[in-house]
mmCIF file of C-alpha atoms in Angstrom:
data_model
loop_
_atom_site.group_PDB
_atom_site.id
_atom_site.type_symbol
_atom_site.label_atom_id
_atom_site.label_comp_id
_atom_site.label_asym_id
_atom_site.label_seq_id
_atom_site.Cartn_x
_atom_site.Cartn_y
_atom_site.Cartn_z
ATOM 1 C CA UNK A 363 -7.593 28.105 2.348
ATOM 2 C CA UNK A 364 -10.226 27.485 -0.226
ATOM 3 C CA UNK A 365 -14.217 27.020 -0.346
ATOM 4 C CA UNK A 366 -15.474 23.436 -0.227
ATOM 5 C CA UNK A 367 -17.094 22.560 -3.400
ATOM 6 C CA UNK A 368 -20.388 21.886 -1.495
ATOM 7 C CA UNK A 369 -20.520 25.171 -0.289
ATOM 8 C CA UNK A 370 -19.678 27.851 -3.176
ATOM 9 C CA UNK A 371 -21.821 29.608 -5.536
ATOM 10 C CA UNK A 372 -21.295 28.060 -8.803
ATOM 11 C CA UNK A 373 -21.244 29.900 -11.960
ATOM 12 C CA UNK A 374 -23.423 29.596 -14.605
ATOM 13 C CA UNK A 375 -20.453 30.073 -17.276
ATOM 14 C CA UNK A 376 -17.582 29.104 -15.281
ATOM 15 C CA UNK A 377 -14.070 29.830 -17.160
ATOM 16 C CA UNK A 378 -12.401 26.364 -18.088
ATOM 17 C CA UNK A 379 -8.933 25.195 -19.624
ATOM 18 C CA UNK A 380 -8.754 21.735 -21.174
ATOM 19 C CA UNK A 381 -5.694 19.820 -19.198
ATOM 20 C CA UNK A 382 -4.005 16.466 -20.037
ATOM 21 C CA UNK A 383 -2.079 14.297 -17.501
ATOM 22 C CA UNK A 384 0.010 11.821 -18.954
ATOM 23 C CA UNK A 385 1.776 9.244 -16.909
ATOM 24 C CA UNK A 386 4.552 6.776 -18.501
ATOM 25 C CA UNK A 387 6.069 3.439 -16.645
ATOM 26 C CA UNK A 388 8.101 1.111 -17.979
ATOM 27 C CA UNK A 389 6.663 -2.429 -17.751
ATOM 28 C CA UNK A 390 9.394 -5.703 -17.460
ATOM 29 C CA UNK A 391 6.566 -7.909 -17.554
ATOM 30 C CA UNK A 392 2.987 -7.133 -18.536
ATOM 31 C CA UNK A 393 0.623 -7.121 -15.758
ATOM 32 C CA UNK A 394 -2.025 -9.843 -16.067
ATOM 33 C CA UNK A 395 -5.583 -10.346 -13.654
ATOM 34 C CA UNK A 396 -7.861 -8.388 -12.810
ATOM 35 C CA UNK A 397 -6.908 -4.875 -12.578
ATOM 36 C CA UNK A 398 -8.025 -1.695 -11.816
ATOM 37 C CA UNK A 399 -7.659 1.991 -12.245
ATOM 38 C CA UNK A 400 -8.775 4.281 -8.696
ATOM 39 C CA UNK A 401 -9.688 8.294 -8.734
ATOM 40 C CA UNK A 402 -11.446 10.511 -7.446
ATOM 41 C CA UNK A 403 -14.625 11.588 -10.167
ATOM 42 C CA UNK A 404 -13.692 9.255 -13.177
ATOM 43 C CA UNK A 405 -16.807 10.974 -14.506
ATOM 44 C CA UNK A 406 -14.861 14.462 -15.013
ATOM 45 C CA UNK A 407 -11.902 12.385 -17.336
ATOM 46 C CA UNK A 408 -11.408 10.829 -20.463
ATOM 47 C CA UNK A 409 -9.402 8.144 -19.877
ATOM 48 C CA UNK A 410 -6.725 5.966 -22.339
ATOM 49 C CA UNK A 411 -4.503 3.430 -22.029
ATOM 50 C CA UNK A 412 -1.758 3.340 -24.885
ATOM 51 C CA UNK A 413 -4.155 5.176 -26.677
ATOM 52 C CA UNK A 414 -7.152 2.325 -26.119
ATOM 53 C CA UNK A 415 -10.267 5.142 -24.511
ATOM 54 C CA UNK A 416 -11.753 3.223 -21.693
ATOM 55 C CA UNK A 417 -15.440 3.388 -20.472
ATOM 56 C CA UNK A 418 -16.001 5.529 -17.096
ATOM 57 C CA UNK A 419 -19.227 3.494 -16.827
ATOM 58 C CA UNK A 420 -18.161 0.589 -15.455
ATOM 59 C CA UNK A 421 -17.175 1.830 -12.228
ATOM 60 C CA UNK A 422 -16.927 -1.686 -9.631
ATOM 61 C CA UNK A 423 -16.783 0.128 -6.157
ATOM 62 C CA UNK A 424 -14.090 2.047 -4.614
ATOM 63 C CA UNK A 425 -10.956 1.388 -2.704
ATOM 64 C CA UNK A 426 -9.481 3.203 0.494
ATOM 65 C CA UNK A 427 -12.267 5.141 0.574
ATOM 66 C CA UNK A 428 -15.652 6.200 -1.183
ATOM 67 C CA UNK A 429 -14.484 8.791 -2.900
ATOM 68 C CA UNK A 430 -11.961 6.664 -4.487
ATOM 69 C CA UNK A 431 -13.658 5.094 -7.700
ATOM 70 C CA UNK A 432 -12.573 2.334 -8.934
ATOM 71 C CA UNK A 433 -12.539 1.377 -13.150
ATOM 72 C CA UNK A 434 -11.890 -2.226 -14.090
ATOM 73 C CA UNK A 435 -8.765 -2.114 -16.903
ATOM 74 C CA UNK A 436 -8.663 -4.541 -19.404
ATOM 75 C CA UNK A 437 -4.734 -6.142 -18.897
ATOM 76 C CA UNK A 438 -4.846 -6.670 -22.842
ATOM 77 C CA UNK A 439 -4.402 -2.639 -23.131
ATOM 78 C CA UNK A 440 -0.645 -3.461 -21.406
ATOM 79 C CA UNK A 441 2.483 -4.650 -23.337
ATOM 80 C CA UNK A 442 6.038 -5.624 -22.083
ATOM 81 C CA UNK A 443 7.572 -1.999 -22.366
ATOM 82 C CA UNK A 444 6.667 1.708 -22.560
ATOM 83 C CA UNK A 445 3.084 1.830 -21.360
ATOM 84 C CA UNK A 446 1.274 5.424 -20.889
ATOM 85 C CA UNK A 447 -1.465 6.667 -18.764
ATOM 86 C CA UNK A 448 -3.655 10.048 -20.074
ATOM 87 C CA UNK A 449 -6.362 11.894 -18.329
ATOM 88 C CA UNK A 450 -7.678 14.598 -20.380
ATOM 89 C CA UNK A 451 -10.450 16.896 -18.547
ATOM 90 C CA UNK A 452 -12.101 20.279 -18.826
ATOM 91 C CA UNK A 453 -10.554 22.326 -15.887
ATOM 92 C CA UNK A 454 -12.648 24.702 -13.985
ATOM 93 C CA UNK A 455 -13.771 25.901 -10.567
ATOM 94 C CA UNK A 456 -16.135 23.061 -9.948
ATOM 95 C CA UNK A 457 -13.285 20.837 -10.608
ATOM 96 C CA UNK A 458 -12.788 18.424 -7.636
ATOM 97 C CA UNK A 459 -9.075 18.702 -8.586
ATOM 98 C CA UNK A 460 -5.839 16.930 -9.406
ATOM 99 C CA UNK A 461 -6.099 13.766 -7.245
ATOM 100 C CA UNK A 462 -3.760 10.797 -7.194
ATOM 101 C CA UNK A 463 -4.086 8.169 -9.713
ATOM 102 C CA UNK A 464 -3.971 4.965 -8.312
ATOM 103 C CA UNK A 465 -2.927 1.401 -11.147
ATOM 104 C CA UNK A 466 -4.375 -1.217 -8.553
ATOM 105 C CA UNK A 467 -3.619 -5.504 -9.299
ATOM 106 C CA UNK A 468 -1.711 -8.415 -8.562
ATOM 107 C CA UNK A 469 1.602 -6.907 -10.159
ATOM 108 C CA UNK A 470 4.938 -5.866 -8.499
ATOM 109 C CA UNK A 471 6.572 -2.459 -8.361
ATOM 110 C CA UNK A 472 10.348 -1.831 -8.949
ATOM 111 C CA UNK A 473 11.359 1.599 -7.720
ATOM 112 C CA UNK A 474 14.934 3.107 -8.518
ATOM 113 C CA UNK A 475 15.269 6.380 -7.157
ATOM 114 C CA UNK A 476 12.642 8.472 -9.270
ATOM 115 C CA UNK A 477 12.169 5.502 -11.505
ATOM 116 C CA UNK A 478 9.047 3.219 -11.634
ATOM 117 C CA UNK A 479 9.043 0.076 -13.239
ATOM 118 C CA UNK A 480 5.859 -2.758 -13.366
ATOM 119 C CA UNK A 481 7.167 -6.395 -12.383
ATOM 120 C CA UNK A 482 6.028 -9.890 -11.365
ATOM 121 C CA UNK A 483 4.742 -9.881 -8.100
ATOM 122 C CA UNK A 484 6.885 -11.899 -5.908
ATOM 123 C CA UNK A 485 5.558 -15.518 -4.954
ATOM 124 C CA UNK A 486 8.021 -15.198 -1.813
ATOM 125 C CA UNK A 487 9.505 -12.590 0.749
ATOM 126 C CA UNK A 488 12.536 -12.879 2.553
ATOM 127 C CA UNK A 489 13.208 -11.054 6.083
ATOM 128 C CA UNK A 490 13.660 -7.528 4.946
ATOM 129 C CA UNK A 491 11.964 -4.490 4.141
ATOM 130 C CA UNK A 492 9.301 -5.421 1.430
ATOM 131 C CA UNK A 493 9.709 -2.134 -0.924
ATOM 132 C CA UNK A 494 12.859 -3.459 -2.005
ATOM 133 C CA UNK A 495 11.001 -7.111 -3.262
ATOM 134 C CA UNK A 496 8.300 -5.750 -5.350
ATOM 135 C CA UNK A 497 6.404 -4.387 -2.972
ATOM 136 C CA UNK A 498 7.068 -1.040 -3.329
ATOM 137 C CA UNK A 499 3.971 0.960 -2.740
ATOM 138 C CA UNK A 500 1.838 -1.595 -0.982
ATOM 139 C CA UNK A 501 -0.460 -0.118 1.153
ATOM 140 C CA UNK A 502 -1.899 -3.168 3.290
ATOM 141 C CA UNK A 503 -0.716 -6.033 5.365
ATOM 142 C CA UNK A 504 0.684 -9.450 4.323
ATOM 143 C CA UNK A 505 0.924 -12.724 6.229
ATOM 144 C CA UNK A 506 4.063 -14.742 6.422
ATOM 145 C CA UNK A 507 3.796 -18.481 7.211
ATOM 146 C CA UNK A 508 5.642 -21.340 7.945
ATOM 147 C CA UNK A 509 5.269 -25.012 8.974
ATOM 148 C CA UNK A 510 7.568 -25.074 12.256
ATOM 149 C CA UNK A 511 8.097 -27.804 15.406
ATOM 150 C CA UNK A 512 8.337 -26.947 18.626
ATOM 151 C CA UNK A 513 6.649 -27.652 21.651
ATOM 152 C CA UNK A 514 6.757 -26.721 25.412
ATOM 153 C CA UNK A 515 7.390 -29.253 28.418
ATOM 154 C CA UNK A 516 5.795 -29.704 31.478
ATOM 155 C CA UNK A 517 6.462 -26.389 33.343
ATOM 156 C CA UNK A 518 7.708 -24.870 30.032
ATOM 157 C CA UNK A 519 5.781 -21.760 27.976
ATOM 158 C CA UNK A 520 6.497 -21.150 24.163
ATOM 159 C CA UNK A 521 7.059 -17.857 23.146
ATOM 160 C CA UNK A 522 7.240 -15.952 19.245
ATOM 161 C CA UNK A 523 9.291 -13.570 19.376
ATOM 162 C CA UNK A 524 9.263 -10.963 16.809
ATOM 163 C CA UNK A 525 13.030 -9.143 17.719
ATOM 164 C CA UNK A 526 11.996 -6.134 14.962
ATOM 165 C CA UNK A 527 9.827 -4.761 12.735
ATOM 166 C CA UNK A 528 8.509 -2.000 10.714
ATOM 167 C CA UNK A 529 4.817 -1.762 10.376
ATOM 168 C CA UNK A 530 2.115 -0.835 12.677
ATOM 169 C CA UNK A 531 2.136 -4.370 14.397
ATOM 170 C CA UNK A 532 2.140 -8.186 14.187
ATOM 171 C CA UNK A 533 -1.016 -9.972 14.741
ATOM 172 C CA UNK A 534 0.157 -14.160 15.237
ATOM 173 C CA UNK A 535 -1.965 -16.724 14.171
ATOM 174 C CA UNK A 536 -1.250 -20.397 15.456
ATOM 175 C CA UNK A 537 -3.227 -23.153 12.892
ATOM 176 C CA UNK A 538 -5.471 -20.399 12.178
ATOM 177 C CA UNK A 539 -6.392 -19.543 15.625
ATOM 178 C CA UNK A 540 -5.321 -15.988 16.121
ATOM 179 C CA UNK A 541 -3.647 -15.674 19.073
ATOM 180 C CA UNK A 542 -2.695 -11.627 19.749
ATOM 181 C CA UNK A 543 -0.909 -8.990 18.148
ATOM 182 C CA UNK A 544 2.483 -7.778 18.808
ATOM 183 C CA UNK A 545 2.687 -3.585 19.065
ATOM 184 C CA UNK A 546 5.394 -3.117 21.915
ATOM 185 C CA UNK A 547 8.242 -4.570 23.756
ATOM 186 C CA UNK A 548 9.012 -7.083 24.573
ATOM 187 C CA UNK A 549 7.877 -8.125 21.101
ATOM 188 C CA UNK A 550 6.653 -11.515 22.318
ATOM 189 C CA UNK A 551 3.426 -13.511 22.835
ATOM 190 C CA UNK A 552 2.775 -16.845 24.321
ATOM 191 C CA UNK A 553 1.580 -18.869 22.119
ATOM 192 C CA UNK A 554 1.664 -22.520 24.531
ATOM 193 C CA UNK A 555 -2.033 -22.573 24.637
ATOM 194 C CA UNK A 556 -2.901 -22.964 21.217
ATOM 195 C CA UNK A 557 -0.189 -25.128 20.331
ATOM 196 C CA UNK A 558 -2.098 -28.529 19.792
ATOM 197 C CA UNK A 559 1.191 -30.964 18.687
ATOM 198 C CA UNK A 560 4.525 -30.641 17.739
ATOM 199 C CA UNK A 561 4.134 -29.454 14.177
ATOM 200 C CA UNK A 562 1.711 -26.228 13.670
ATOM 201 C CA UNK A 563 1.630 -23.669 11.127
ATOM 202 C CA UNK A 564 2.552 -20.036 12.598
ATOM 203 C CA UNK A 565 1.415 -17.210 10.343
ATOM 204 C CA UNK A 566 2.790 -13.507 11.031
ATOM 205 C CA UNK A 567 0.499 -10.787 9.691
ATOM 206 C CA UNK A 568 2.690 -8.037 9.665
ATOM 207 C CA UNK A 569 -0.066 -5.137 9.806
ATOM 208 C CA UNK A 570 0.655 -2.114 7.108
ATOM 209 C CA UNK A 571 -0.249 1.413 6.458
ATOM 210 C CA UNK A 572 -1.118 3.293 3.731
ATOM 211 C CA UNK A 573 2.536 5.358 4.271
ATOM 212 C CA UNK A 574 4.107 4.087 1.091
ATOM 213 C CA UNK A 575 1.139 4.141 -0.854
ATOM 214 C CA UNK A 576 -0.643 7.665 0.044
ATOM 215 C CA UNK A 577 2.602 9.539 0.977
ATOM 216 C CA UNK A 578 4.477 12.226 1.331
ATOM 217 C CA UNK A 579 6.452 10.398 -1.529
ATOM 218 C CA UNK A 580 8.811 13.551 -2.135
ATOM 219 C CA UNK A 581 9.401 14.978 1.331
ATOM 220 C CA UNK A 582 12.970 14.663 2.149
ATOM 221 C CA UNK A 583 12.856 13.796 5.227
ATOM 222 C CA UNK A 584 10.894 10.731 5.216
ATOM 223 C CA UNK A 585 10.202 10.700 8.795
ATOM 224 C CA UNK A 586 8.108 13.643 9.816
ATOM 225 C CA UNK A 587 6.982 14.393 13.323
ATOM 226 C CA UNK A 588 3.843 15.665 11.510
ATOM 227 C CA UNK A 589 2.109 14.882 8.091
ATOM 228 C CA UNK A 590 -0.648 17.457 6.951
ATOM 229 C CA UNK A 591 -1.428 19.159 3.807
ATOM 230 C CA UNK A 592 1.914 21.414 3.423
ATOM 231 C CA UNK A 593 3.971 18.083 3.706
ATOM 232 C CA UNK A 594 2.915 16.980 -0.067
ATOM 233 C CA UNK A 595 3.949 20.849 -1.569
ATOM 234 C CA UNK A 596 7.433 21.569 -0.670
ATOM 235 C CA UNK A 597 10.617 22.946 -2.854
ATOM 236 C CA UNK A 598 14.266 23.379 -2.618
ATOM 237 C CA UNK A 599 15.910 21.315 -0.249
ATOM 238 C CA UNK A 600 12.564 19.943 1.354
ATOM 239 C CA UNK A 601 11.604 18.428 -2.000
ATOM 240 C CA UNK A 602 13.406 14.878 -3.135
ATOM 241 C CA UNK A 603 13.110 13.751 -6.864
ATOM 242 C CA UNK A 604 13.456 10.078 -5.897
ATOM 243 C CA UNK A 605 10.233 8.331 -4.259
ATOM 244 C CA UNK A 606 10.535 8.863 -0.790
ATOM 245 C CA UNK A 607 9.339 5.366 0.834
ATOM 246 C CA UNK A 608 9.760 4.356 4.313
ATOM 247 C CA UNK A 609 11.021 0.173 5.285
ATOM 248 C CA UNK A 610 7.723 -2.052 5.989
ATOM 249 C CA UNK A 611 8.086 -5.759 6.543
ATOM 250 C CA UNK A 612 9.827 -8.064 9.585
ATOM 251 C CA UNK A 613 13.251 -6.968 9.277
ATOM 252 C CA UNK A 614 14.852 -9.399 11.624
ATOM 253 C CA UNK A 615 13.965 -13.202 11.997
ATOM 254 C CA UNK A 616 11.530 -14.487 14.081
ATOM 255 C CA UNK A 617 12.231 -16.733 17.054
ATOM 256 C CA UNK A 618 10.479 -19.618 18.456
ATOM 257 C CA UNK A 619 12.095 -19.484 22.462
ATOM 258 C CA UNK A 620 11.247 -21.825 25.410
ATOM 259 C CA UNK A 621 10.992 -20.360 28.924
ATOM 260 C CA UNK A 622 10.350 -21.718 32.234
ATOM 261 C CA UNK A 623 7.004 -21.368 33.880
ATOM 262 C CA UNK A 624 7.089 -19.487 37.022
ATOM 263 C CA UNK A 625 3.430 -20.344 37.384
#
């Protein structure tokens, strides 16, 4: 529906309009680290936190992918409170447009329907859908671990079994030896050969996806058979205020089970 920017005619005087996105989020606790601000063409924006301009010339890579620049953020330009996000920019043809803006660190996210709030990111999880601990719009995957005991007897396998959950897959890891990845039923793997003693440490790498972090974020129904384009632009009944996200995270326990070898 519209001309790639690599392949118009430019104009020499093209008509412009000077357009300022501001973005407000409440903050319960101040977000400390190392943090980062990602968009598309930083170059094309002035950018200020709480007023503070920041430098686009310190770009440090990108994240998700190369057109995604990434701006390292002083934390000292964030209070406990109100804090406020403006992009001002010269709007035109050769514009590469109206992106998403993208506060990246080691913060957590509170969401209440359309509400966004920044909080500590949680040192724990328990068994549950993640968006609803301060993970709200995390967009990768995240290991859970424990120190169990078990082991399997002579004619005996030991199985994980991972009974649900909602994510792309679960890749186990036995005292750091990975082991497989569980993507189907029966949501099991042996994991009797790399099992060296009793006691072991089982990690759980419960693989993400960029769902909750990319969108659609206000499509009602949150599980499309399809995403493209005309799932991000919708109205009336189609459209939801509230952030649209989707469970991620192991949302029933784990099981360590014993079964007879038929070897």
């Amino acid at each position: 529906a519209m001309v790639q920017p690599w392949a118009r005619t430019v104009s020499k005087t093209p008509k412009s309009i000077p357009v300022s996105l501001g973005y407000s989020r409440q903050a319960h606790e101040a977000p400390s680290g190392a943090l980062q601000l990602a968009l598309e063409r930083p170059d094309t924006f002035d950018i200020r936190v709480n007023g503070q301009l920041v430098s686009r010339d310190a770009e440090s890579g990108w994240w998700c992918d190369r057109s995604m620049k990434t701006i390292p953020l002083d934390p000292n330009l964030f209070r406990k409170g109100e804090n406020e996000l403006v992009l001002d920019c010269r709007y035109d043809e050769t514009h590469p447009g109206l992106e998403m803006v993208y506060l990246l660190g080691g913060f957590g996210v509170k969401v209440k329907g359309a509400d966004v709030a920044l909080i500590s990111r949680p040192d724990t999880l328990a068994v549950g859908d993640w968006t609803t601990q301060g993970l709200a719009f995390f967009g990768g995957s995240l290991t859970y671990r424990k120190t169990v005991k078990a082991k399997a007897g002579k004619n005996e396998r030991l199985y994980v079994q991972v009974p649900s959950y909602a994510g792309v897959g679960v890749r186990v890891i036995v005292d750091g030896q990975p082991v497989g990845v569980i993507a189907w039923e029966p949501n099991e793997i042996d994991i009797t050969d790399a099992v060296r003693g009793e006691s072991f440490e089982l990690r759980l790498e419960l693989l993400g996806h960029r769902r909750n972090s990319h969108g659609p974020l206000h499509l009602a129904n949150r599980q499309p058979i399809w995403t493209g384009p005309s799932e991000f632009v919708k109205t009336g009944e189609q459209w939801a205020d509230a952030y649209q996200l989707v469970k991620t995270g192991l949302t029933d326990a784990p099981k360590l089970v014993i079964k007879r070898s038929v070897r």
